[in-house]
Coordinates of C-alpha atoms in Angstrom, one line a residue:
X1 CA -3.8 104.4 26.8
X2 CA -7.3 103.3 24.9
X3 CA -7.9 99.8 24.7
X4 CA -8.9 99.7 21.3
X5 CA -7.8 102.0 18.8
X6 CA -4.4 102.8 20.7
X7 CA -3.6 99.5 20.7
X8 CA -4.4 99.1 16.8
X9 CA -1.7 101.7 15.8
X10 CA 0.8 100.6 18.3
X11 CA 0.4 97.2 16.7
X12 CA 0.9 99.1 13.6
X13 CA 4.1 100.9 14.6
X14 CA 6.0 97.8 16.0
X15 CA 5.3 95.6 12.9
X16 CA 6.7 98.7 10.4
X17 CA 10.1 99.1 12.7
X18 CA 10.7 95.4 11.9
X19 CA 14.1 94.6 10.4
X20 CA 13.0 93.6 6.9
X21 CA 12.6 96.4 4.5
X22 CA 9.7 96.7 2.8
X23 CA 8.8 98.6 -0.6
X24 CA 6.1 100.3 0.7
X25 CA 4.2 100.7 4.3
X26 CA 3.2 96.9 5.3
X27 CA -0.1 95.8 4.1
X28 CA -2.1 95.6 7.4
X29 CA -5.6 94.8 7.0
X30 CA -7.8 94.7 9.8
X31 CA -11.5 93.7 9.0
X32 CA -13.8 94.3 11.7
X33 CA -14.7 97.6 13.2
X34 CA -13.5 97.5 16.6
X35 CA -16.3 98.8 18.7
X36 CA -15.5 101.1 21.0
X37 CA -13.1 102.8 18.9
X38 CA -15.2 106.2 18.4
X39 CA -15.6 108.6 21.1
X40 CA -19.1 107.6 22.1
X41 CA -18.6 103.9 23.5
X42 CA -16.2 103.0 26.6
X43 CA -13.7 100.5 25.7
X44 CA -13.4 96.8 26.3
X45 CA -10.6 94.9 27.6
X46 CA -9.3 92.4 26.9
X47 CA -9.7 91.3 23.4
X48 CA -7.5 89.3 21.1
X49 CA -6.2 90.9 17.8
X50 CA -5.7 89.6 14.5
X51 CA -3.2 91.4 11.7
X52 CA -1.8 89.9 8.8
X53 CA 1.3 91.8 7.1
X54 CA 2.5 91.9 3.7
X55 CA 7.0 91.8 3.5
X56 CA 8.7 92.0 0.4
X57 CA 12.2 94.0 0.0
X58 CA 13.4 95.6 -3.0
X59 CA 15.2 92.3 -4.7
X60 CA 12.5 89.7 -3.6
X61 CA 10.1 88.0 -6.8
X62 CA 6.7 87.6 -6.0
X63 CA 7.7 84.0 -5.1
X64 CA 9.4 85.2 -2.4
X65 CA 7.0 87.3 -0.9
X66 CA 5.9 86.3 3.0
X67 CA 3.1 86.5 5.1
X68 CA 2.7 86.7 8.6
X69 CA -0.3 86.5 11.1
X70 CA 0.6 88.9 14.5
X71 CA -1.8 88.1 17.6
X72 CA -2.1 90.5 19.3
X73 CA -3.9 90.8 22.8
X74 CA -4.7 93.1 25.3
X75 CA -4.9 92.5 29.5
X76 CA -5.5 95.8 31.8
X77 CA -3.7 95.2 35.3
X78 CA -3.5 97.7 38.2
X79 CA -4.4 100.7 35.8
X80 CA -1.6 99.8 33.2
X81 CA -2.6 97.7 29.4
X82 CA -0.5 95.0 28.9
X83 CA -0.1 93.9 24.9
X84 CA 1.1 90.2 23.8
X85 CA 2.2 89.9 20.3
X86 CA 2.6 86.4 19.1
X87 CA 3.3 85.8 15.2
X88 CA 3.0 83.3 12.5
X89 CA 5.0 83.6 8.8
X90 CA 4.0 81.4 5.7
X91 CA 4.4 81.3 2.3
X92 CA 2.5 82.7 -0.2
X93 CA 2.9 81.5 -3.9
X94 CA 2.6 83.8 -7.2
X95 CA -0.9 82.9 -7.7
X96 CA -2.1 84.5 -4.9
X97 CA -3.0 88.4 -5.3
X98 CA -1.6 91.1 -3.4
X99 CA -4.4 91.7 -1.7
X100 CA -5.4 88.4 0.0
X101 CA -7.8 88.6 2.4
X102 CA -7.7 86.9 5.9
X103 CA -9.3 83.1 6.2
X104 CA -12.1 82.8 8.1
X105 CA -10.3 80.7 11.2
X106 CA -8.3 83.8 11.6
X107 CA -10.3 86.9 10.5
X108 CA -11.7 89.5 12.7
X109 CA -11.3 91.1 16.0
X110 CA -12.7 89.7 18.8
X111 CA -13.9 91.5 22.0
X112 CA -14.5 89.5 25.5
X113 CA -13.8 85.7 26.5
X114 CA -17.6 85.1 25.7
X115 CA -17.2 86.4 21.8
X116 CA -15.8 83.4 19.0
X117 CA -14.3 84.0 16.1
X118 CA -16.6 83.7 12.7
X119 CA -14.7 80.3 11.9
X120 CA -15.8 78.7 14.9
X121 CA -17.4 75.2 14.3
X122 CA -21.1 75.1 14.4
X123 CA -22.7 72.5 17.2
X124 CA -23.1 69.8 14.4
X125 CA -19.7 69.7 13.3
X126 CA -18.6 69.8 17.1
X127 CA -21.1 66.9 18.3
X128 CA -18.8 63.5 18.8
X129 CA -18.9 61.5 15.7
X130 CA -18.6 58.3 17.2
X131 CA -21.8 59.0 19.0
X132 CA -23.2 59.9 15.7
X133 CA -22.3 56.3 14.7
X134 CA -24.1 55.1 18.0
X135 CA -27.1 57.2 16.9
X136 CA -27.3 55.3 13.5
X137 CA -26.8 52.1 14.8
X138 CA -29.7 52.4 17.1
X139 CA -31.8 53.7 14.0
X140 CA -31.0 50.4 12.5
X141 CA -31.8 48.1 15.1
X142 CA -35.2 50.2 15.6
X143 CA -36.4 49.3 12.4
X144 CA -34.7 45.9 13.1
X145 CA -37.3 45.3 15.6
X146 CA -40.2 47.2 13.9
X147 CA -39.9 44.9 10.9
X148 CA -39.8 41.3 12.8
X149 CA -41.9 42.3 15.6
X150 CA -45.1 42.9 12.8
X151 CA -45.5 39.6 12.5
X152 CA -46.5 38.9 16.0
X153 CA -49.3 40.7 15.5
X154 CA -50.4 40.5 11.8
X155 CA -49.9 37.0 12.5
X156 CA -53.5 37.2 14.6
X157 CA -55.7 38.2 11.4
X158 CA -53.4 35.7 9.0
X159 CA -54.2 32.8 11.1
X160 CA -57.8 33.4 11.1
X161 CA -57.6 34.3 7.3
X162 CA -55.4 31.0 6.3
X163 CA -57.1 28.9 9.3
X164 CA -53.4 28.2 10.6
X165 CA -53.1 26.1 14.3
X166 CA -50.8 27.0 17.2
X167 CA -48.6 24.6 15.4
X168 CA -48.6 26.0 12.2
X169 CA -48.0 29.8 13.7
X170 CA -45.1 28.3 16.0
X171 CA -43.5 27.4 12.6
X172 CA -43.8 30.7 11.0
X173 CA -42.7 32.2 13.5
X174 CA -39.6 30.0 14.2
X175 CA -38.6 30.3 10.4
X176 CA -37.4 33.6 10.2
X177 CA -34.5 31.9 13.0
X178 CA -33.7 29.6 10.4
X179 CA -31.7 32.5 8.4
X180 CA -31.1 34.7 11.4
X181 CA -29.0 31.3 12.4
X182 CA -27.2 30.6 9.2
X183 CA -25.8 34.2 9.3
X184 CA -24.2 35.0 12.7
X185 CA -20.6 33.3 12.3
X186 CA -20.7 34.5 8.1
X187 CA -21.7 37.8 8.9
X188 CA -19.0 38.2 12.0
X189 CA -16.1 37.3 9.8
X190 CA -17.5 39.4 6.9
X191 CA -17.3 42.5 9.8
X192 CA -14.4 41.7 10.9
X193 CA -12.3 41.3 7.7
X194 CA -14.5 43.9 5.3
X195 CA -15.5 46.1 7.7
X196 CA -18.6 46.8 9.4
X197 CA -20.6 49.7 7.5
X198 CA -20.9 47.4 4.2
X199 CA -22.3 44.5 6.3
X200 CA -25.0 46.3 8.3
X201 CA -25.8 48.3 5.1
X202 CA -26.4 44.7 3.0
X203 CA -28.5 43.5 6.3
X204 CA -30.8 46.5 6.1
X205 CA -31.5 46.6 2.9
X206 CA -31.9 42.6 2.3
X207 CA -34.2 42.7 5.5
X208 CA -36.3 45.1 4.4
X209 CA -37.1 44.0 0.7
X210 CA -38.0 40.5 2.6
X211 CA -40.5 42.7 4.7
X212 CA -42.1 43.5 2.1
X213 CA -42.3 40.6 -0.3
X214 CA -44.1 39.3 2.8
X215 CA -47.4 39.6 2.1
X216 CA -46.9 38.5 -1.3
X217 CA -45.4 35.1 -0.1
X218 CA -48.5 34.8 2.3
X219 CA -51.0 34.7 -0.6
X220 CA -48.8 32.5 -2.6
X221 CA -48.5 29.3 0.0
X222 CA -47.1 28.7 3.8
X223 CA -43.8 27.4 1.8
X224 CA -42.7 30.3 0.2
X225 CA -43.9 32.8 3.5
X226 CA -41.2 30.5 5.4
X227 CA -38.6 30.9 2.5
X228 CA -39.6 34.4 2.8
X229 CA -38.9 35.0 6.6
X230 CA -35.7 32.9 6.7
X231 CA -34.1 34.8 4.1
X232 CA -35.6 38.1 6.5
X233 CA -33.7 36.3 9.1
X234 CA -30.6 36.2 6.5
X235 CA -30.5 40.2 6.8
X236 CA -30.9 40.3 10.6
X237 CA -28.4 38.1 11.2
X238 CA -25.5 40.5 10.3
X239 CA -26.6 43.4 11.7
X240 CA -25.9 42.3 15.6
X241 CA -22.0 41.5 14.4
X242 CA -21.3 44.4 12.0
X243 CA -22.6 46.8 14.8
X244 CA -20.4 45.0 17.6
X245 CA -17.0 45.4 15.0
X246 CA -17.9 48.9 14.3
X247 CA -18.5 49.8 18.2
X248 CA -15.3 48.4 18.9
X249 CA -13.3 50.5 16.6
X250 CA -15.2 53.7 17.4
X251 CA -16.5 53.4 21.2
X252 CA -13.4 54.0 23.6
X253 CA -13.5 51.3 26.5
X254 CA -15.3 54.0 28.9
X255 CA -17.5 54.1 26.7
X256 CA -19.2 51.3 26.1
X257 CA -21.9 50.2 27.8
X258 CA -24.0 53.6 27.5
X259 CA -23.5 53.0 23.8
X260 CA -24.0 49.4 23.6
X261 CA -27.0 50.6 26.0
X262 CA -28.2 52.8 23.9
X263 CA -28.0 50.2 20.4
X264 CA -30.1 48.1 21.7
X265 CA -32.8 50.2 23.5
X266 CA -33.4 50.8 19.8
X267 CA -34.6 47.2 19.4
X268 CA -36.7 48.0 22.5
X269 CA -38.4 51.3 21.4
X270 CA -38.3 49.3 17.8
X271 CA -40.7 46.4 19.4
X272 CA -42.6 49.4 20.7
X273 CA -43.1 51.2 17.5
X274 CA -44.2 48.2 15.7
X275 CA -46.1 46.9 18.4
X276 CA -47.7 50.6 18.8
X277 CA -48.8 50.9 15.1
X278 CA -49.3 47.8 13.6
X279 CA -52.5 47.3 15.4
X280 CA -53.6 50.6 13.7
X281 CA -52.5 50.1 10.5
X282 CA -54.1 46.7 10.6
X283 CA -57.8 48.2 11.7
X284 CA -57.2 50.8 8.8
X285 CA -55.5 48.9 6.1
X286 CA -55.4 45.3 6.4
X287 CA -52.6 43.6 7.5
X288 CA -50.2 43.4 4.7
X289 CA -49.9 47.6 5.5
X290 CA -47.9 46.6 8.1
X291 CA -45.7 44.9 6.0
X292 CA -45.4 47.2 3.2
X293 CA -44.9 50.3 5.6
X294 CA -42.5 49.3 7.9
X295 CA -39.9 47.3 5.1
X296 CA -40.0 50.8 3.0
X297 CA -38.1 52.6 6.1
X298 CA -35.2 51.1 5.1
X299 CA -34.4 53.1 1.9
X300 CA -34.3 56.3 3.6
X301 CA -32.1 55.0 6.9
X302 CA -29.6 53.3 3.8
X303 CA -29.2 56.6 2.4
X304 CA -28.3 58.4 5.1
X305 CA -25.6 55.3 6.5
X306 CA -23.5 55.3 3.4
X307 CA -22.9 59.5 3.2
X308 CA -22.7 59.4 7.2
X309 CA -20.7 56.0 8.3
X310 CA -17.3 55.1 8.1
X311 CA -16.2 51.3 9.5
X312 CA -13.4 52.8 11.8
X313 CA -11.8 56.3 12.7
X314 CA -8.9 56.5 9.9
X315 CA -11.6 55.9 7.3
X316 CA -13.2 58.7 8.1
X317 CA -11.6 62.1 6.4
X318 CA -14.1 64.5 8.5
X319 CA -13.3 63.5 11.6
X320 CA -11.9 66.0 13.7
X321 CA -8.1 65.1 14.8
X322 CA -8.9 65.8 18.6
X323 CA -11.6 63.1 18.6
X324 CA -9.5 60.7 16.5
X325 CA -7.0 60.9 18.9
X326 CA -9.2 60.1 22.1
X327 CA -10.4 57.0 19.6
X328 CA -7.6 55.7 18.5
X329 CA -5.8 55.9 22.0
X330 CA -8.3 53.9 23.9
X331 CA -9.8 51.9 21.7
X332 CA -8.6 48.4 19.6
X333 CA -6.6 48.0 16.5
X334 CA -8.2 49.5 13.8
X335 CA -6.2 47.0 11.5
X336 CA -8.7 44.6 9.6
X337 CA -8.7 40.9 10.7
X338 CA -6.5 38.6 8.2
X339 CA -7.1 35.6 10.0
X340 CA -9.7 34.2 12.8
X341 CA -8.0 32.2 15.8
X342 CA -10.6 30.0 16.1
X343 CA -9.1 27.5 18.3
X344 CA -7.6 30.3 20.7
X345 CA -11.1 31.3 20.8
X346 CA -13.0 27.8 21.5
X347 CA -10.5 26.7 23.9
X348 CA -11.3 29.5 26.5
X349 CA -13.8 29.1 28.8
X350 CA -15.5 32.7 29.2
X351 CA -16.0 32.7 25.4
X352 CA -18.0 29.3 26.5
X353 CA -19.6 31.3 29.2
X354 CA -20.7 33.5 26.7
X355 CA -21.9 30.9 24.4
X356 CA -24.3 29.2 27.1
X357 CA -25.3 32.3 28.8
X358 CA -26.3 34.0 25.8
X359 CA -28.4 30.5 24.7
X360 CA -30.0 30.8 28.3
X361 CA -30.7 34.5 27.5
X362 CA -32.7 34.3 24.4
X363 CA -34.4 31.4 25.2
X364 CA -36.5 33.6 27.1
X365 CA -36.4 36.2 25.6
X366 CA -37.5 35.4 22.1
X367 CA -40.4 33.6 23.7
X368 CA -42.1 36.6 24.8
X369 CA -40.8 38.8 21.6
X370 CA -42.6 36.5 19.5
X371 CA -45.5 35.3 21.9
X372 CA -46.3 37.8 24.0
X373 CA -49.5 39.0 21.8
X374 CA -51.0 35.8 21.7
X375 CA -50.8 35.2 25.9
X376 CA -52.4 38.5 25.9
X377 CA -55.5 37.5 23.5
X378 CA -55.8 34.3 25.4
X379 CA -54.7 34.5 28.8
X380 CA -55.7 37.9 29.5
X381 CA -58.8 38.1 26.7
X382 CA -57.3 41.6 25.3
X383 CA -58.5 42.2 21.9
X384 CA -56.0 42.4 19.1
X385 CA -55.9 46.7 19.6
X386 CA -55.2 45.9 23.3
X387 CA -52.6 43.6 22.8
X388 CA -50.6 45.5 20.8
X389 CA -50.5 48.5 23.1
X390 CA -50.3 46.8 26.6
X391 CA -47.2 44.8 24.6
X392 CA -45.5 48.3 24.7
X393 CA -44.9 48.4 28.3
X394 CA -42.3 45.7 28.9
X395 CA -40.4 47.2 26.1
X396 CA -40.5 50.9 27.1
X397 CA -39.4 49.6 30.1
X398 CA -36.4 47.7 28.9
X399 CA -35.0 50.5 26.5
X400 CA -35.3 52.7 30.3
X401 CA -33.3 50.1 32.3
X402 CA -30.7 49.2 29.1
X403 CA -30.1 52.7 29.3
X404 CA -30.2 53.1 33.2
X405 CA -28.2 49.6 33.3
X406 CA -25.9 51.1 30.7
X407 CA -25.2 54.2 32.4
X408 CA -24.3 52.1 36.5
X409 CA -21.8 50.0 34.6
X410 CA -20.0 52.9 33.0
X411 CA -20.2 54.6 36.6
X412 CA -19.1 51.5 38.7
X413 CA -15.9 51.1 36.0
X414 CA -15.4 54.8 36.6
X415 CA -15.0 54.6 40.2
X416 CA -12.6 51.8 39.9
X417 CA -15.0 48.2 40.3
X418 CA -13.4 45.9 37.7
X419 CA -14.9 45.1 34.8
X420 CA -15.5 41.5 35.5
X421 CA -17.1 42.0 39.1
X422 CA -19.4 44.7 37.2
X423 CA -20.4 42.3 34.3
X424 CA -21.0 39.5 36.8
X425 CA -23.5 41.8 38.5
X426 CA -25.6 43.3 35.4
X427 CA -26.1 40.0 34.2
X428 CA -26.9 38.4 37.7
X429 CA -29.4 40.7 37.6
X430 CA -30.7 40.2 33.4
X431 CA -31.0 36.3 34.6
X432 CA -32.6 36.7 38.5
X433 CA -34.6 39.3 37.8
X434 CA -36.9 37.9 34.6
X435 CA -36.8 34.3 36.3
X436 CA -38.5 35.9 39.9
X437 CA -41.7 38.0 38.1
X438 CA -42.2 35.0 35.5
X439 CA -43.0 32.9 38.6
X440 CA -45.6 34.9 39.6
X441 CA -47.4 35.2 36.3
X442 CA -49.4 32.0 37.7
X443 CA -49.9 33.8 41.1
X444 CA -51.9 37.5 39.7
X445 CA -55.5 37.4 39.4
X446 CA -56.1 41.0 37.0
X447 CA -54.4 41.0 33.4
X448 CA -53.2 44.8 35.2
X449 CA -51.1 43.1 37.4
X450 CA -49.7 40.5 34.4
X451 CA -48.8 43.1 32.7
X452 CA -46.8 44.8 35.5
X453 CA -45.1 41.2 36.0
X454 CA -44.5 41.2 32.5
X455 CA -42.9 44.8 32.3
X456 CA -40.6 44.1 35.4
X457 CA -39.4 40.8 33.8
X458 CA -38.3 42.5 30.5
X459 CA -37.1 45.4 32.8
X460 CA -34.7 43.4 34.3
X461 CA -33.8 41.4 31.9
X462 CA -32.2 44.6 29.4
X463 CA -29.6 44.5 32.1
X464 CA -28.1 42.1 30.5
X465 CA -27.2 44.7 27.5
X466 CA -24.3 45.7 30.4
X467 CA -23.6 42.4 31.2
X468 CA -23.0 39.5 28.6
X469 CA -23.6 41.8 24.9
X470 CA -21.0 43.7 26.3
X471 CA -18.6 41.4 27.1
X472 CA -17.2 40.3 23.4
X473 CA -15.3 43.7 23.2
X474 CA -14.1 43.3 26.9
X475 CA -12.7 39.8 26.0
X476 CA -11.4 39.3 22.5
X477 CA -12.2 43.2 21.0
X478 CA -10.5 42.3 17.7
X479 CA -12.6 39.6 17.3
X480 CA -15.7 40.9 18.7
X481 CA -17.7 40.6 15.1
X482 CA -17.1 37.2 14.9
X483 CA -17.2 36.3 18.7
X484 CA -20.8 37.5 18.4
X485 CA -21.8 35.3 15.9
X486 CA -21.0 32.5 18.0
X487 CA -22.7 33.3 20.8
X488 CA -25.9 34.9 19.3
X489 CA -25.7 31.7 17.3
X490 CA -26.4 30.1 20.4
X491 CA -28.8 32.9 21.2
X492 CA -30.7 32.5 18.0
X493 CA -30.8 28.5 18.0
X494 CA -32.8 29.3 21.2
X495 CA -35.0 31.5 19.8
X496 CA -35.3 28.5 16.9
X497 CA -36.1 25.9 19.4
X498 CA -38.4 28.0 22.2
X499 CA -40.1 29.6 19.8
X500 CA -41.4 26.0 18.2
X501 CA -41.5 24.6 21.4
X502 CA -43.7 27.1 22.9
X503 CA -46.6 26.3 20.1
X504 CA -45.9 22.7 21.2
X505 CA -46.0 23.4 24.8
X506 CA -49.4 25.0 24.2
X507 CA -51.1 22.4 21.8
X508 CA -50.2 20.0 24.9
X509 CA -50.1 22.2 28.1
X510 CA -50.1 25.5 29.7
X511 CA -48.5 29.0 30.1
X512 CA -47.3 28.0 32.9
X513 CA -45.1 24.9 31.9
X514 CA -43.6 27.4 29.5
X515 CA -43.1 30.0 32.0
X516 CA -41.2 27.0 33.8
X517 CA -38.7 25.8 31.3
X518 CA -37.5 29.9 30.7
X519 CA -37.0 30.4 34.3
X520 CA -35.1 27.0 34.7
X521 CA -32.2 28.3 31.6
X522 CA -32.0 31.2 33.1
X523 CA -31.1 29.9 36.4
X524 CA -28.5 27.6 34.9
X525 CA -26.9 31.0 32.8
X526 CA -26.9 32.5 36.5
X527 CA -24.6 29.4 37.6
X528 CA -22.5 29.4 34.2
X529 CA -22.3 33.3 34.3
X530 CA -20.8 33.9 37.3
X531 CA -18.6 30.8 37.4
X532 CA -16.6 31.0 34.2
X533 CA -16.8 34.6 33.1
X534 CA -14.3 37.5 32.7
X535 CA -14.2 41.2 31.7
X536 CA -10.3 41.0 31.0
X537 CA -8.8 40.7 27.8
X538 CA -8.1 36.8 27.0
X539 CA -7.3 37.6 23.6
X540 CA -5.6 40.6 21.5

């Protein structure tokens, strides 16, 4: 029997001795040539067939006219063809002409398992929304960090222009924490109740029209530059909680470090952008190029956000159902928050955990974000070109580990380690490992091997992006918006405090006492962390 055109007219005899009586011969339309039906070319088994059929009897209206859709495929066993027909009938209203033509899902013959039909999804529409949500995120968070990590080094050439002490750049740089601290708790219950694409969206854009009314505010007075960077800070502020509520709803629970991971190496490779080109920019253009530049980005990531994001799953009408169903069955409530349980939350001690460990965190952490070019020029006597480049090693190194971090936690889950022993170890490892190189900072005698010290501290230190910033879904994943606020309010009054008193420190002392009050907090978070913590839901 041939395997190809044999098959078509036996397919074409069984459907015409059905019971129903048609008016004429059924209306069997099969589109594609199947190869291998000439004399010249062997045939190919097996292959699936689609035919659609045409019934309508003598007394039927056009209304009544049915369709149906035979599959029909082909297996060869021990020298005999096999044929499966399986069929589907439907409807077809008055509108519709006789001859309607297949739809593209079901249209055609296909030959071999490695042959799709012409319908079949490209790679874009198959790659995993929810990742494409991740992808964005990151993208804001990169120019998150481009656009506060400019100052750090345009501030070199504005304090020489505007004759500014250590003082006066300690307060500059401290003010844009003044409006990254206001907006935390706002900007967590604003995710949490509105949803989180309209909050990040506002952060971006306010953020990036502060960038670049920046060096506009420089020329006018020091008052209006700090106005200027607070209400920067304002933006900021929401992003960190509108992307923790939107990860929450999207991420499922296996999930989520690799993505959380992968957020935040975008502030990493952000710092490394900014710190990469500014330097460049400034030799070229002046300084306020920097500002001007990096603040325009914004527009075009905006753009792309509100055609692309969704704040949960059932908002999304492009979503395919397969991957809404893997979402929705292992991640939270996509319900929005009415109502935030504040004292449930305050009464618990890991969200306290969180709280301290997280101001222990960034007290370091900010430190060398915002002062890391200036040890260079002084301690190490790079120029400002030099700075800026040897600055990108400690934070090419922590978007590698936050990823690397990201990807053990998700693995150690995986094989069955609970969550709380494997968020007790990430950040054991975020607080030891930072604490150990900065005390030997005062030990290296070449600016080569400061550098290295400096890069392994920051290295160790992203794994905390597996330890405590992804514990607020693990504890309270409703409430994670808002249960960010808190802690990264305690995060950013750090950053507020060691930022200022590191150009205090300096006026009156050395590196190394500031070197020695970092590594002291994060020896207390260490104690704190491991004491008090949990990766177990304490509140749905």
């Amino acid at each position: 029997m041939n395997c190809s055109l044999s098959n078509a007219m036996s397919a074409r005899a069984l459907l015409y001795s059905l019971s129903l009586t048609p008016k004429a011969p059924p209306d069997i339309s099969v589109r594609k040539k199947i190869p291998g039906s000439d004399s010249h070319s062997k045939p190919r088994c097996p292959f699936p067939l689609l035919i659609r059929v045409r019934f309508s009897s003598s007394s039927s209206s056009p209304e009544e006219q049915r369709y149906s859709v035979f599959r029909v495929s082909a297996r060869r066993s021990s020298g005999k063809v096999w044929a499966d027909v399986k069929s589907e009938t439907y409807d077809v209203s008055d509108s519709v002409p006789d001859s309607v033509k297949f739809e593209e899902a079901l249209d055609g013959v296909v030959l071999g398992e490695e042959e799709k039909l012409e319908s079949s999804v490209s790679w874009r529409e198959q790659f995993p929304k929810r990742w494409v949500i991740v992808v964005l995120c990151f993208s804001a968070f990169l120019l998150c960090n481009m656009d506060r990590v400019n100052m750090s080094i345009a501030i070199l050439p504005m304090s020489a222009e505007y004759n500014w002490n250590p003082s006066t750049v300690g307060l500059i740089q401290s003010s844009f924490f003044w409006g990254y601290l206001l907006t935390q708790v706002a900007g967590g219950i604003w995710a949490d109740t509105v949803g989180g694409k309209a909050v990040l969206g506002f952060g971006v854009v306010w953020w990036s029209i502060a960038t670049v009314l920046t060096p506009v505010a420089a020329k006018l007075g020091l008052p209006f530059l700090l106005v200027v960077r607070a209400f920067m800070g304002i933006g900021e502020g929401v992003a960190m909680p509108a992307m923790n509520n939107i990860l929450s709803r999207w991420i499922p629970v296996a999930e989520r470090s690799r993505s959380l991971a992968l957020v935040y190496s975008g502030m990493y490779l952000g710092s490394v952008t900014g710190l990469a080109f500014s330097p460049f920019l400034i030799h070229q253009y002046g300084w306020p190029s920097v500002f001007y530049s990096f603040g325009s980005l914004g527009t075009v990531w905006v753009a792309v956000w509100l055609s692309k994001a969704h704040s949960s799953p059932l908002e999304d009408p492009e979503l395919r159902p397969e991957e809404k169903k893997l979402i929705l069955s292992n991640s939270v409530s996509n319900e929005p928050v009415k109502t935030i349980p504040w004292r449930q939350l305050l009464s618990k001690a890991p969200v306290w955990a969180l709280i301290v460990s997280h101001f222990c965190h960034n007290w370091g952490t900010f430190i060398l974000l915002t002062w890391m070019p200036t040890y260079y020029n002084q301690v190490l006597k790079f120029d400002l070109t030099e700075s800026g480049l040897f600055c990108v090693l400690p934070w090419l190194t922590m978007a590698f580990s936050a990823n690397l971090g990201g990807w053990i936690a998700d693995t150690l889950v995986s094989k069955g380690l609970s969550v709380t022993t494997v968020r007790k170890i990430m950040q054991t490892i975020g607080f030891l490992g930072p604490a150990f190189f900065l005390t030997q900072l005062s030990h290296v005698n070449s600016p080569q091997m400061a550098v290295l010290c400096m890069a392994c501290s920051q290295g160790t230190d992203a794994f905390s992006q597996s330890g405590l910033y992804s514990n607020h879904q693990d504890i309270a994943p409703r409430y994670s918006g808002v249960l960010l606020g808190l802690s990264n309010t305690a995060g950013v009054l750090a950053g507020v405090l060691g930022t200022a008193a590191t150009g205090y420190i300096l006026q009156h002392g050395s590196w190394d006492d500031v070197f020695k009050v970092s590594v002291g907090l994060y020896l207390v978070g260490t104690v704190v962390w491991n004491l008090f913590s949990t990766g177990e839901k304490i509140l749905d």
